[in-house]
Tab-separated table of C-alpha atoms in Angstrom:
chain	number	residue	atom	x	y	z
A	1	UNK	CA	119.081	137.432	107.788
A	2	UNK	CA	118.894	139.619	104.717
A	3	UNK	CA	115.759	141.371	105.773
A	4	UNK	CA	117.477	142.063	108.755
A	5	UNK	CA	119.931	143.444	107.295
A	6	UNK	CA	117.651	145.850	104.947
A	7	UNK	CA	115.411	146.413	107.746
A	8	UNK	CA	118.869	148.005	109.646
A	9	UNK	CA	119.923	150.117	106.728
A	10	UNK	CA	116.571	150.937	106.272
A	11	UNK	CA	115.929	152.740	109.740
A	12	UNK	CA	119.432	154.104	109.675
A	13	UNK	CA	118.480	156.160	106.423
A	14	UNK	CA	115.573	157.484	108.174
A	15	UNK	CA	117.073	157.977	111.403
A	16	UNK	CA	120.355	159.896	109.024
A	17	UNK	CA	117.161	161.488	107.380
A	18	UNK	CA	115.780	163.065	110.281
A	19	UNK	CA	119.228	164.006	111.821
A	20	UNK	CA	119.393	166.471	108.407
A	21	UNK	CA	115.843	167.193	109.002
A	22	UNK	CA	116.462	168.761	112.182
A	23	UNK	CA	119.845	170.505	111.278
A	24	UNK	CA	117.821	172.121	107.868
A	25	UNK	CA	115.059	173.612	110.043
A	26	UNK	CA	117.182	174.839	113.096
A	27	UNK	CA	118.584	176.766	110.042
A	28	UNK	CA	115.420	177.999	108.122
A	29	UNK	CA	114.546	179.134	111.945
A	30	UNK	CA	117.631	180.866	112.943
A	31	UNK	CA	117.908	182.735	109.622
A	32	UNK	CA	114.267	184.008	109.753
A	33	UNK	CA	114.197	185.050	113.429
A	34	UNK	CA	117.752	186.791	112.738
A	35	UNK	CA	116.457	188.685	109.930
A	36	UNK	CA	113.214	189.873	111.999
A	37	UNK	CA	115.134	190.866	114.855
A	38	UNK	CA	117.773	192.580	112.944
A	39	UNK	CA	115.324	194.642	110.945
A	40	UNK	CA	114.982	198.166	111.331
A	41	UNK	CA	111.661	197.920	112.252
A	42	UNK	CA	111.596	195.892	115.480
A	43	UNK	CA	114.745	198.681	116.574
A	44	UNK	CA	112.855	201.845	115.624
A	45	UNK	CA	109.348	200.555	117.392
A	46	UNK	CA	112.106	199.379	120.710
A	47	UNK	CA	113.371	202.853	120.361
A	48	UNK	CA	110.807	204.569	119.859
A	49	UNK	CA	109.614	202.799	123.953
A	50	UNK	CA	112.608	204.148	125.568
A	51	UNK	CA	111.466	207.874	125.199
A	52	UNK	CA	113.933	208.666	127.870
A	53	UNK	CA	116.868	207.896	126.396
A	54	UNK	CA	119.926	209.714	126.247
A	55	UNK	CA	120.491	211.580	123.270
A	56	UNK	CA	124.044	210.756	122.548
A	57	UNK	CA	123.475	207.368	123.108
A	58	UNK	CA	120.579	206.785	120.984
A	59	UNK	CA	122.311	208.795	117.881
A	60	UNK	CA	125.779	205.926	118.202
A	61	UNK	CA	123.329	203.352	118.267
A	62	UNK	CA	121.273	204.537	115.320
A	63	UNK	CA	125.064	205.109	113.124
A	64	UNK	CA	126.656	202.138	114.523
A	65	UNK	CA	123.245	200.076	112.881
A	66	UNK	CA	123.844	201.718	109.592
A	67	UNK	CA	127.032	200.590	109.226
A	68	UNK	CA	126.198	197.214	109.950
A	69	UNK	CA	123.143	197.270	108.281
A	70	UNK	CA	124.317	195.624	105.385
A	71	UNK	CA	127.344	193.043	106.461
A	72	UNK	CA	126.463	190.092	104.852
A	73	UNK	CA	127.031	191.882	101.838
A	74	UNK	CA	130.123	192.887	102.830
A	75	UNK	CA	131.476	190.170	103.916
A	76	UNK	CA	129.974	186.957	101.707
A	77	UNK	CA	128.774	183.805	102.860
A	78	UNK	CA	132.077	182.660	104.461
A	79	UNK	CA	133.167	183.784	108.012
A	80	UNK	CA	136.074	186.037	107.508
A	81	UNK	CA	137.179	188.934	109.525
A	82	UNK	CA	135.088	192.074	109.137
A	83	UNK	CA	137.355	194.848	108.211
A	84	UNK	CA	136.639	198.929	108.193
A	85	UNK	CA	133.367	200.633	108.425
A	86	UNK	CA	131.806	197.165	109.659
A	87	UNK	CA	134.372	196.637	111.786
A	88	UNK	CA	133.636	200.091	113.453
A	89	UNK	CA	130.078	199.297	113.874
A	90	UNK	CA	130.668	195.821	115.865
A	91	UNK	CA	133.104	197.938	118.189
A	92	UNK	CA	130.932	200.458	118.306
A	93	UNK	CA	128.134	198.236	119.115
A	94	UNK	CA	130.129	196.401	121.911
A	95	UNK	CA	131.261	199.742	123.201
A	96	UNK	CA	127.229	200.736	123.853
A	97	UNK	CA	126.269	197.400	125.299
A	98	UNK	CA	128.024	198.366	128.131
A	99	UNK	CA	127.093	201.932	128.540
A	100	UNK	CA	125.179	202.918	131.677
A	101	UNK	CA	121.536	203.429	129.524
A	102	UNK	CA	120.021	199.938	129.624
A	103	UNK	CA	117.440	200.082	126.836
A	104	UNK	CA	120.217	201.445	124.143
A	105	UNK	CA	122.516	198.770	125.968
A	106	UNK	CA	120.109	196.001	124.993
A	107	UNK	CA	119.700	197.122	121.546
A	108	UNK	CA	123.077	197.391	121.048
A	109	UNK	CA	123.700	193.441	122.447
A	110	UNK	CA	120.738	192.262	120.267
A	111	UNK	CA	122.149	194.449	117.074
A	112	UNK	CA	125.990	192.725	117.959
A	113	UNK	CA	124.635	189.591	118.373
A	114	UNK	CA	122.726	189.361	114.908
A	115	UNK	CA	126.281	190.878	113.464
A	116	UNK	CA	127.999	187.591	114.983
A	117	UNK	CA	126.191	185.777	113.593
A	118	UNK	CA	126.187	186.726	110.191
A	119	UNK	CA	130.207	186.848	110.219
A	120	UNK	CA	130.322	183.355	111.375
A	121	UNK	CA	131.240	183.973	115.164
A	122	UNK	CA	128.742	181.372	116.752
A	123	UNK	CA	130.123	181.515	120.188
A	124	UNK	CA	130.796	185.115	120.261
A	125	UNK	CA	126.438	185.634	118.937
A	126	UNK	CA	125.775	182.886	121.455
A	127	UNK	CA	127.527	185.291	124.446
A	128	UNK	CA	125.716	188.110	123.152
A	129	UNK	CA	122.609	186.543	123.349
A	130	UNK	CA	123.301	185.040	126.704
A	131	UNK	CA	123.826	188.299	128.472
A	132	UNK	CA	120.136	189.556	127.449
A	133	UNK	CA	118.469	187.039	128.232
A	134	UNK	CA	120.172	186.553	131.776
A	135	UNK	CA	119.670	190.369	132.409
A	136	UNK	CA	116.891	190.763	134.491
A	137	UNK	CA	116.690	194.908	133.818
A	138	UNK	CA	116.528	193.960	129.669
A	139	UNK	CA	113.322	194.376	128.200
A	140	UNK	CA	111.272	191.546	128.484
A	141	UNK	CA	110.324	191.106	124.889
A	142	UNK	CA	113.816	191.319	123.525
A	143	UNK	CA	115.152	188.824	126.660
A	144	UNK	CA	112.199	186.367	124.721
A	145	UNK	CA	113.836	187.070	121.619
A	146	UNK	CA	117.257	186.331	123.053
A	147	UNK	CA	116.595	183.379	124.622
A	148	UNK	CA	115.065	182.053	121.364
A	149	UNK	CA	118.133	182.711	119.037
A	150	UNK	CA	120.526	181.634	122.042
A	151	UNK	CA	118.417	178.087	121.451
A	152	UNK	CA	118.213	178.008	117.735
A	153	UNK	CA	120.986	178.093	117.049
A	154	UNK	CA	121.858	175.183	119.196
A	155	UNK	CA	119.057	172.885	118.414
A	156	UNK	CA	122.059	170.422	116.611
A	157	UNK	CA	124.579	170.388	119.018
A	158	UNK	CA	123.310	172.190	122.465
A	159	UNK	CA	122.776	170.413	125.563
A	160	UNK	CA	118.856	169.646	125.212
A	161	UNK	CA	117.737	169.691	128.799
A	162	UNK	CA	119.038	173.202	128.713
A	163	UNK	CA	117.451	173.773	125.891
A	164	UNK	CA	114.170	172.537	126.841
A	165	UNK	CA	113.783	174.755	129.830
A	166	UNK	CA	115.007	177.740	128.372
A	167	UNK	CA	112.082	176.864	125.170
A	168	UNK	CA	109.998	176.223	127.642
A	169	UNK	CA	109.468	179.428	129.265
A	170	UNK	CA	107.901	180.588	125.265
A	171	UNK	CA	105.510	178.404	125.010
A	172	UNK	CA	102.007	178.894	125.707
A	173	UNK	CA	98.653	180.310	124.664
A	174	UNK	CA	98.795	183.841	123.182
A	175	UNK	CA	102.717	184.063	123.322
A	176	UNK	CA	104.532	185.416	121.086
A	177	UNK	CA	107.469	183.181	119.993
A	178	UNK	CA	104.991	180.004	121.142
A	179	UNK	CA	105.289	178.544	117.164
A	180	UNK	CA	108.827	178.718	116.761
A	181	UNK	CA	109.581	177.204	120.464
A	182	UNK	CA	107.093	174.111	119.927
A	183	UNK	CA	109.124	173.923	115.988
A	184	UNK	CA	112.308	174.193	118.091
A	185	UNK	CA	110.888	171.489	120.566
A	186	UNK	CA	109.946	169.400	117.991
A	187	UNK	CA	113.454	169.087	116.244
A	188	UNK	CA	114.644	168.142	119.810
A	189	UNK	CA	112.584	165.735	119.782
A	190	UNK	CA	113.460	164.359	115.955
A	191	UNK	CA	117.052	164.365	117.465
A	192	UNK	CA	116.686	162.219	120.567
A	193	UNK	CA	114.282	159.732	118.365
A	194	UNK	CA	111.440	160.912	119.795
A	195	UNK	CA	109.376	160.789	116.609
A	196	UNK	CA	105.861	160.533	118.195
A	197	UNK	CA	106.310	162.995	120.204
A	198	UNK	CA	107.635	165.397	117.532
A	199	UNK	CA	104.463	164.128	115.876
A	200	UNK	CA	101.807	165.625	118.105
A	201	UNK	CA	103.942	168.846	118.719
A	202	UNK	CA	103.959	169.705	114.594
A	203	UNK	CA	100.335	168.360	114.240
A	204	UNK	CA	99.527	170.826	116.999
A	205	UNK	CA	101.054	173.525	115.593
A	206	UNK	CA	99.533	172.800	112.013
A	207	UNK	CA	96.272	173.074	113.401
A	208	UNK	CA	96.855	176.001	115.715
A	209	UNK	CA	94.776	179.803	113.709
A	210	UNK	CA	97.587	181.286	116.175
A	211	UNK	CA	100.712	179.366	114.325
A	212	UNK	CA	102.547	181.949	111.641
A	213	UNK	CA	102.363	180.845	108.089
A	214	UNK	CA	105.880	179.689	107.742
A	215	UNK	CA	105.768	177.368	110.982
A	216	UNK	CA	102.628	175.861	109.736
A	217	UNK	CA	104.232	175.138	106.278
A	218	UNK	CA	107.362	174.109	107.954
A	219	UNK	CA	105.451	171.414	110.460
A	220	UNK	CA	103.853	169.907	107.396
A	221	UNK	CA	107.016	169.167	105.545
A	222	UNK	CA	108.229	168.246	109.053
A	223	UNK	CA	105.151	165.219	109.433
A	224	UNK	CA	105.790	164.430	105.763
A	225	UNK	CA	109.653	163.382	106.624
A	226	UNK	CA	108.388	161.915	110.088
A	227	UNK	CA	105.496	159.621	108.220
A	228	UNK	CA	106.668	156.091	108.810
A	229	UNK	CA	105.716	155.605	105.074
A	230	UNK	CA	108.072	157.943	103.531
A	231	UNK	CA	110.655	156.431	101.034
């Protein structure tokens, strides 16, 4: 009876263990992706595709990014209301996503999105997300990076069929956002118990030359935590 009893607790630590496993590296993922996308380099090379666009449009994008270049500074690590020249930005931002030239449009709806996020305003960075990667006219490459932040930042809480299908449609040979879609997979799969499974899909990764630096590193400490031997 008592080593049934320690056996119980046992696998309930682990299984409590694994929950926080999956909720620290849906975090580590969503913060790194958010930073890459929001950088000013992945927007000037995107701009510098649309060689067509208007003007006008293209200069309130470029101001409306400066002045939310820097909102996490502004507004600290809890979610409070953004107030003046950040504020300005969002609106700004939200103003352009709905103008008529679609590849400023998109940029703008990434650029609000990462903004959401960073104030806090999960739902509001979820819709944001949402409408690029349901727009069929949105660059493809951004609607990739969409649909990848729309699922991160779910991974604890989102409906995981959903989720699946939607990761799904990243994976692959040679594509881009393949290692962070298997890592998302692979959480799913710590959080419905699936623990082989989540196994072969971080042991894959590890020994993928295509799999960035950080996943690999990641997937290691992930197999670490998942080894049945583990204290």
């Amino acid at each position: 009876m008592a080593e049934d009893i320690y056996r119980e607790v046992d696998e309930e630590l682990k299984a409590e263990r694994m929950r926080m496993l999956a909720r620290r590296y849906a975090g580590v993922a969503v913060a790194v992706v958010v930073v890459v996308v929001a950088g000013a380099g992945l927007w000037s090379w995107q701009l510098a595709r649309h060689k067509a666009l208007d003007q006008v449009a293209t200069g309130a994008y470029l101001a409306a990014l400066r002045q939310t270049d820097h909102l996490p500074d502004q507004v600290g690590s809890s979610p409070v209301a953004l107030a003046g020249k950040a504020q300005s930005g969002l609106d700004a931002l939200q103003k352009l996503a709905t103008s008529g030239d679609q590849g400023v449009a998109t940029l703008a709806r990434m650029q609000e999105a990462a903004v959401q996020a960073a104030r806090g305003d999960a739902a509001a960075a979820l819709a944001a997300w949402g409408a690029v990667q349901d727009n069929p006219d949105a660059d493809p490459a951004l609607r990739s990076i969409a649909t990848l932040l729309w699922c991160q930042h779910q991974l604890d809480t989102g409906d995981i069929p959903t989720l699946r299908s939607r990761l799904s449609l990243l994976t692959g040979q040679g594509k881009a956002w393949n290692g962070l879609a298997v890592e998302a997979l692979a959480v799913l799969d710590v959080r419905e118990g699936h623990k082989d499974d989540a196994r072969k899909k971080l042991s894959a990764l590890v020994d993928s030359a295509e799999t960035p630096a950080g996943v690999r590193n990641r997937a290691q400490d992930m197999m670490q935590a998942l080894d049945p031997s583990a204290g």
